Tab-separated table of C-alpha atoms and ligand atoms in Angstrom:
chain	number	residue	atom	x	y	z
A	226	UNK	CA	117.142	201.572	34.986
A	227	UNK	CA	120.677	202.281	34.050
A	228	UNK	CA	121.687	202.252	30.550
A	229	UNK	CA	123.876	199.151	30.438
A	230	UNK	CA	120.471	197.217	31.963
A	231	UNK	CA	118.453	198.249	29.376
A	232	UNK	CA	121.322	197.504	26.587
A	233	UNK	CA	121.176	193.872	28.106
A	234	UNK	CA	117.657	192.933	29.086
A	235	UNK	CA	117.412	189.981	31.600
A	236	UNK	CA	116.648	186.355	30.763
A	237	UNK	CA	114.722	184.047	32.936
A	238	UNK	CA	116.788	180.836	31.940
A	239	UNK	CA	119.392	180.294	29.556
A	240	UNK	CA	122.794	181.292	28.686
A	241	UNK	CA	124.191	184.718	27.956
A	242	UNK	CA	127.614	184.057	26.048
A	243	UNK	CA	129.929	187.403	27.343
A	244	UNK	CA	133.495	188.889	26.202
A	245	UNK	CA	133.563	188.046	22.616
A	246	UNK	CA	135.401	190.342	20.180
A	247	UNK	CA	133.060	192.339	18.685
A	248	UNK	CA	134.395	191.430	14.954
A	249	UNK	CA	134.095	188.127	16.049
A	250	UNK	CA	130.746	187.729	17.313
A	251	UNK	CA	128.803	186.125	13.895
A	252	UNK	CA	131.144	183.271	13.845
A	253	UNK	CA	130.476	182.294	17.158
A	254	UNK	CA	127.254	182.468	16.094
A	255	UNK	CA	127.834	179.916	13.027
A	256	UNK	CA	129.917	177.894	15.654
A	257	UNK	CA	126.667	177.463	18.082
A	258	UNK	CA	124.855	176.652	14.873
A	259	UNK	CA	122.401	179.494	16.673
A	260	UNK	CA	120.670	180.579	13.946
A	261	UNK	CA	118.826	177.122	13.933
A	262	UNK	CA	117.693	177.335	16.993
A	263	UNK	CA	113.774	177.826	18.090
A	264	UNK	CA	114.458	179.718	21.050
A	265	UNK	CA	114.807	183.156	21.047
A	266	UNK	CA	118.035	184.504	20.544
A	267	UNK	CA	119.559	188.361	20.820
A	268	UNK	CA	122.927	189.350	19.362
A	269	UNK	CA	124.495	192.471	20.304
A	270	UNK	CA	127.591	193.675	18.999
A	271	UNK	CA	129.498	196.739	19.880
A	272	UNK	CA	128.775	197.275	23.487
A	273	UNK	CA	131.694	198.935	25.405
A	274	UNK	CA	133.620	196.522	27.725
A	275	UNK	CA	136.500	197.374	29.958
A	276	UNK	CA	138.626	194.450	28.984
A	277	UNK	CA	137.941	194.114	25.135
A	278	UNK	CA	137.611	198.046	23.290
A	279	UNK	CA	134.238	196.413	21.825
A	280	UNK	CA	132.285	193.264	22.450
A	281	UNK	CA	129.660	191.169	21.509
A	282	UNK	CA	127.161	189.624	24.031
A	283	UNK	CA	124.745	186.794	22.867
A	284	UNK	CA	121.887	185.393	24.983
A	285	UNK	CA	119.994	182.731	24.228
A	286	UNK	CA	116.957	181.736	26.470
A	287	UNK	CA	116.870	177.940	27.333
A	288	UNK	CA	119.274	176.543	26.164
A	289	UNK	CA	122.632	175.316	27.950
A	290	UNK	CA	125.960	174.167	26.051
A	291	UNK	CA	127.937	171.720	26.971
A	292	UNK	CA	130.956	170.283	24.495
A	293	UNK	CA	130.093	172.855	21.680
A	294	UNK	CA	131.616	175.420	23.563
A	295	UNK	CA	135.310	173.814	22.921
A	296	UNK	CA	134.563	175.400	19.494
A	297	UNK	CA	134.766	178.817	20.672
A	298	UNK	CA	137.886	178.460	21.562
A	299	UNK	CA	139.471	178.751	18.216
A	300	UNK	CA	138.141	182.365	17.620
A	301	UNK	CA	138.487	183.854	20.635
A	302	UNK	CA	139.917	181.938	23.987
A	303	UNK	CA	138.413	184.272	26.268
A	304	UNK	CA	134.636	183.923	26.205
A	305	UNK	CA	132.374	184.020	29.260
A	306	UNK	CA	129.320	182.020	28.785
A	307	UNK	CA	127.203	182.677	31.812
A	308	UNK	CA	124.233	180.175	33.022
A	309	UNK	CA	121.081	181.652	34.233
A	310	UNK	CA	118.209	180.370	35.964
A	311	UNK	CA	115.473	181.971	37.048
A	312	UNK	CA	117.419	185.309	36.528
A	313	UNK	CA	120.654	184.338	38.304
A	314	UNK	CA	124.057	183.514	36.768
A	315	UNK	CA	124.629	180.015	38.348
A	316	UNK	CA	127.479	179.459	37.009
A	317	UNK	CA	130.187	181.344	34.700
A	318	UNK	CA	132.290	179.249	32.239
A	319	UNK	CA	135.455	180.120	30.474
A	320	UNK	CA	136.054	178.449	27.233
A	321	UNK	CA	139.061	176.046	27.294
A	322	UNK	CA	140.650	174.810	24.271
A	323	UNK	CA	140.444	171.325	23.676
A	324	UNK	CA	143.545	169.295	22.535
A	325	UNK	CA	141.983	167.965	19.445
A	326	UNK	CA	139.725	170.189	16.690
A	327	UNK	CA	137.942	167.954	14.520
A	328	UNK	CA	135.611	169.159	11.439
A	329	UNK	CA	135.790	172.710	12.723
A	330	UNK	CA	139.069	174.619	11.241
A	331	UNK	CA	140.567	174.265	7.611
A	332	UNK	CA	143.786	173.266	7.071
A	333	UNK	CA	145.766	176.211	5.004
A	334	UNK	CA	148.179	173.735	2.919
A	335	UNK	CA	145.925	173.360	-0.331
A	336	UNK	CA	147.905	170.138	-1.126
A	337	UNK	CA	146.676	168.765	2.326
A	338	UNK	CA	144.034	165.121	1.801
A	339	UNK	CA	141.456	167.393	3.810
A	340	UNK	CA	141.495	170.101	0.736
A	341	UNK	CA	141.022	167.479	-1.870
A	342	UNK	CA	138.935	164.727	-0.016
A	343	UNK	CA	135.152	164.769	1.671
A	344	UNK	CA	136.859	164.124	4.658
A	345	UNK	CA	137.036	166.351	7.929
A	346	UNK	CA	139.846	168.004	9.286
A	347	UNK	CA	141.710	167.081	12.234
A	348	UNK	CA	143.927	169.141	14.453
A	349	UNK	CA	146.088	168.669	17.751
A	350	UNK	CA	146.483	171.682	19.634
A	351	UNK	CA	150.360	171.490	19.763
A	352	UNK	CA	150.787	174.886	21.904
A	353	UNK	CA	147.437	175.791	23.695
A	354	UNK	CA	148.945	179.144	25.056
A	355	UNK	CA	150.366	180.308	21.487
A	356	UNK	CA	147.201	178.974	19.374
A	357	UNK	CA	149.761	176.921	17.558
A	358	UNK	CA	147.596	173.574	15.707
A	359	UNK	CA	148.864	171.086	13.890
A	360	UNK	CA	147.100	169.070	11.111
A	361	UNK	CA	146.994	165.299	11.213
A	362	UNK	CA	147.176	164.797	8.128
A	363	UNK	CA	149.959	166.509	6.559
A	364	UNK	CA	151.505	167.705	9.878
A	365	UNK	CA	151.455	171.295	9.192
A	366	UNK	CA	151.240	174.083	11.719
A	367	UNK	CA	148.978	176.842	12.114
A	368	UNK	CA	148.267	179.800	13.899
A	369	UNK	CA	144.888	179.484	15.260
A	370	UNK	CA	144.569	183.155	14.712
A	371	UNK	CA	144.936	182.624	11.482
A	372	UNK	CA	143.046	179.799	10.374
A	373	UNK	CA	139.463	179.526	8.513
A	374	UNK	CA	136.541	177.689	9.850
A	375	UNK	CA	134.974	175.340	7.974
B	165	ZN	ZN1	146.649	169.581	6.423
């Protein structure tokens, strides 16, 4: 078996979550809310890629995201989640960021309502090629780069 085979062991069914930057990979973790999951999951960070100089793969058997993956987006655009059944990838899905970002990013401007109420935050993706968000509230911008999660 070749080494990157045994680095990556199959999965019957489920989703195996490619191309993440291998600093990044524990907050797409959080993101996926994975660690409350029943199903088994495996994290691996620091595998070599071609594309990224490391990466992080996560599998996770049986289960299937749907609009949870817009949250990926924010950090990092470029994700690969790839559906398997019965061994197969099915289908291969690139994150796309969504035009709106609700309860998932803060909003840097400590003077902003969401900093100082129990409210959540709200964003419009202004400039979905630069990262560039803007909060509803007090209209700031933000590099989505740049910004913390929740
Ligand atoms: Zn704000």
């Amino acid at each position: 078996m070749a080494k990157k085979e045994r680095l990556v062991a199959a999965i019957q069914n489920g989703t195996v979550i490619d191309h993440i930057p291998a600093g990044k990979t524990f907050q797409v973790v959080n993101l996926l809310g994975l660690t409350t999951l029943e199903t088994p999951v495996t994290i691996g960070c620091n595998f070599e890629s071609k594309k990224l100089f490391r990466k992080g793969i996560i599998k996770v058997e049986d289960k299937f995201f749907t609009d949870e993956i817009s949250r990926l987006s924010v950090v990092a655009p470029n994700i690969v989640l790839n559906i398997i059944h019965n061994y197969e990838v099915v289908e291969k899905k690139t994150v796309i960021t969504p035009d709106e970002l609700r309860g998932i990013v803060k909003c840097n401007n400590p003077k902003c309502i969401t900093n100082n109420e129990p409210m959540d935050t709200l964003f419009h993706v202004v400039n979905k090629e630069n990262g560039i968000l803007k909060c509803h509230y007090c209209e700031k911008e933000q590099d989505i780069n740049k910004v913390e999660l929740v």
